[in-house]
PDB file of C-alpha atoms in Angstrom:
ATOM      1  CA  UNK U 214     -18.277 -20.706  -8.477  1.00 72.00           C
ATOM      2  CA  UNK U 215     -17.027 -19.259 -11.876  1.00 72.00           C
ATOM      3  CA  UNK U 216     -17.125 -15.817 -10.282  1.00 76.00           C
ATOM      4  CA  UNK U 217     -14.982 -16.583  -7.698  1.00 87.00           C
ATOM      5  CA  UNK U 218     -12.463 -18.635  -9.658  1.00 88.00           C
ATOM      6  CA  UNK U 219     -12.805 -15.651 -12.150  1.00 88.00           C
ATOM      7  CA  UNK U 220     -11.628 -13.269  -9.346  1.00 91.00           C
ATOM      8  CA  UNK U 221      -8.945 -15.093  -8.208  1.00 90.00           C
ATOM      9  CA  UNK U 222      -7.307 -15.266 -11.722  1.00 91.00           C
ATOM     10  CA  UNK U 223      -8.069 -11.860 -12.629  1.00 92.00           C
ATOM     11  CA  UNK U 224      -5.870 -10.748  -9.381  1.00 92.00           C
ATOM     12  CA  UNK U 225      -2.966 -13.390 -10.166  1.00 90.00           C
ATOM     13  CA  UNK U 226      -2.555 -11.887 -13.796  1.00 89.00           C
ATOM     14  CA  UNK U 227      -2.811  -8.583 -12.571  1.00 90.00           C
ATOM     15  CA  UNK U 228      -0.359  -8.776  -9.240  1.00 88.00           C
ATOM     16  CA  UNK U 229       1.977 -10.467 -11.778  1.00 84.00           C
ATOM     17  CA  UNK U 230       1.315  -7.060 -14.426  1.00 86.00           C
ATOM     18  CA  UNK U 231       1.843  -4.769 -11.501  1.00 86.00           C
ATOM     19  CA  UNK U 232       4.977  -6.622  -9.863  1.00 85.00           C
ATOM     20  CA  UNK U 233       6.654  -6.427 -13.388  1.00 82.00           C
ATOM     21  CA  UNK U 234       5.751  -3.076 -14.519  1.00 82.00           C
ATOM     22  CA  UNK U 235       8.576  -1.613 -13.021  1.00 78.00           C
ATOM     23  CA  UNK U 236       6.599   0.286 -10.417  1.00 77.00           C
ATOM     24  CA  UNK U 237       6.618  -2.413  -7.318  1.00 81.00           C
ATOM     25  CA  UNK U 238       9.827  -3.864  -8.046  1.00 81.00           C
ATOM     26  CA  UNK U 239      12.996  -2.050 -10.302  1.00 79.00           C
ATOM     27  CA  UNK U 240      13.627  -3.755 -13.185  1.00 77.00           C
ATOM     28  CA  UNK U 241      17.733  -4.616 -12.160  1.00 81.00           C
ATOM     29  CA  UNK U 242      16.047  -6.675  -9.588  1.00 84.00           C
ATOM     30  CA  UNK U 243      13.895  -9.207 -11.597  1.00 83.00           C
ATOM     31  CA  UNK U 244      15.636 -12.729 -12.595  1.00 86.00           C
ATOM     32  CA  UNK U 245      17.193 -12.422 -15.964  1.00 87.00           C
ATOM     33  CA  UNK U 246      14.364 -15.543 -17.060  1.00 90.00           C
ATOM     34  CA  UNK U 247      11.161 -13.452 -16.194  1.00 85.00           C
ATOM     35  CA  UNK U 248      12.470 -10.454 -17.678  1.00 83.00           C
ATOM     36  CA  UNK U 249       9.998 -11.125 -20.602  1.00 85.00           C
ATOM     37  CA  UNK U 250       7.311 -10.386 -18.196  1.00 84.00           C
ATOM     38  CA  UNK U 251       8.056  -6.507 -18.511  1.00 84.00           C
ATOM     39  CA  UNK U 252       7.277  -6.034 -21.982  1.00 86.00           C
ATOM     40  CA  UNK U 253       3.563  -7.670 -21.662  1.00 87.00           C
ATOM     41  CA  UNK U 254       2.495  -5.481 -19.082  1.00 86.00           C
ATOM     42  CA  UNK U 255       0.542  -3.012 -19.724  1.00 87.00           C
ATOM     43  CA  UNK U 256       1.436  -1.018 -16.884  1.00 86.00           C
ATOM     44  CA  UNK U 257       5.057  -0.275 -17.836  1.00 85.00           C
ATOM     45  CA  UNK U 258       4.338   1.311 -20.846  1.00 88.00           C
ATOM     46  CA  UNK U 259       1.993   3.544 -18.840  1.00 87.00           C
ATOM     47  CA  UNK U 260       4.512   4.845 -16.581  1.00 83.00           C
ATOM     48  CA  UNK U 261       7.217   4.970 -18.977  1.00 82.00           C
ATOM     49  CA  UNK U 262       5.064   7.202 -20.816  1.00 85.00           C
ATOM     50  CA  UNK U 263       3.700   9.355 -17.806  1.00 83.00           C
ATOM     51  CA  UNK U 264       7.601   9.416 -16.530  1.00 80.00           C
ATOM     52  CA  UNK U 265       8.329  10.715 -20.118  1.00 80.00           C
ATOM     53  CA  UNK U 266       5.571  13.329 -19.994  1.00 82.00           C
ATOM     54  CA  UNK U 267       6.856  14.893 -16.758  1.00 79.00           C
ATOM     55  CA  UNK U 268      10.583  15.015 -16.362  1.00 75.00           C
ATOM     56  CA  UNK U 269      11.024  15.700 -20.160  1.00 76.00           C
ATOM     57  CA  UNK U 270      12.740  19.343 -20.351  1.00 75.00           C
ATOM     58  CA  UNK U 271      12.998  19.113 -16.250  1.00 72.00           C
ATOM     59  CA  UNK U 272      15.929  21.223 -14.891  1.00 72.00           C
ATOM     60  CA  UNK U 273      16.852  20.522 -11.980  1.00 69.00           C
ATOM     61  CA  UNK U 274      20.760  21.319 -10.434  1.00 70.00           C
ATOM     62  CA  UNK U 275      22.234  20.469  -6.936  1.00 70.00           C
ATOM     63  CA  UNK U 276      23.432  23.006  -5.241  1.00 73.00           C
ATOM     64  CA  UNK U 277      25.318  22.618  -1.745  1.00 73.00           C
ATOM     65  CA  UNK U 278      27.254  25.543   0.078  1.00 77.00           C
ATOM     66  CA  UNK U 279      30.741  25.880  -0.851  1.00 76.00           C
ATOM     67  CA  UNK U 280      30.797  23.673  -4.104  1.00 75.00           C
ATOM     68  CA  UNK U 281      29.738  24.442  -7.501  1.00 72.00           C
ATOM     69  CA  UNK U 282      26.380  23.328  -8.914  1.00 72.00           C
ATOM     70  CA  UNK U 283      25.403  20.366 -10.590  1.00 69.00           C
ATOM     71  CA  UNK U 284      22.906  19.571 -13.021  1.00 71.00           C
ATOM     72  CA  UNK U 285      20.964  16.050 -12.059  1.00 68.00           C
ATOM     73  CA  UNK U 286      18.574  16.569 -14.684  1.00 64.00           C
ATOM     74  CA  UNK U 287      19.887  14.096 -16.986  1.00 65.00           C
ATOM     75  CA  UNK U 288      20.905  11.592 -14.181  1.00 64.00           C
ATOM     76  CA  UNK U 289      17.193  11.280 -12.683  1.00 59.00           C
ATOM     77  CA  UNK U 290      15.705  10.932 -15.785  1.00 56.00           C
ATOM     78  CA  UNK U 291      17.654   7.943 -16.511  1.00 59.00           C
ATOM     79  CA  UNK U 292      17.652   6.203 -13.424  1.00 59.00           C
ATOM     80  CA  UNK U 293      13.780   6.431 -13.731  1.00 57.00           C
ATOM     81  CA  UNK U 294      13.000   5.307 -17.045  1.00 54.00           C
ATOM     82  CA  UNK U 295      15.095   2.509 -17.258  1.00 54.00           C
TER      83      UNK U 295
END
């Protein structure tokens, strides 16, 4: 009995970490009152800081016939670490 109520609070605390990490859901979206929820998961700072890792010092510039190019670099950084 205590194994299976265990399991079924484990996944409720975790669906709830994993909905609010920013990864399921963006972070614009959430209700301004469960915006709290972000900063106990564990799972945010984890991507925030695997996002960091890998776009940090990332060039990357649009190019498209007949116009100049543009850098993005900064832009999608941004968007995904906020």
């Amino acid at each position: 009995f205590f194994l299976t109520v265990g399991s079924i609070v484990s996944a409720a605390i975790l669906l709830f970490l994993m909905l609010f990490s920013g990864l399921l859901v963006n972070n614009d979206s959430i209700p301004i009152w469960l915006i709290w929820l972000r900063y106990l998961s564990f799972f945010s700072y984890a991507f925030e800081s695997i996002a960091a890792n890998e776009l940090t010092g990332l060039n990357l510039s649009l190019s498209v016939q007949g116009y100049g190019s543009v850098d993005i670099s900064k832009t999608i950084i941004t968007i995904i670490l906020i």
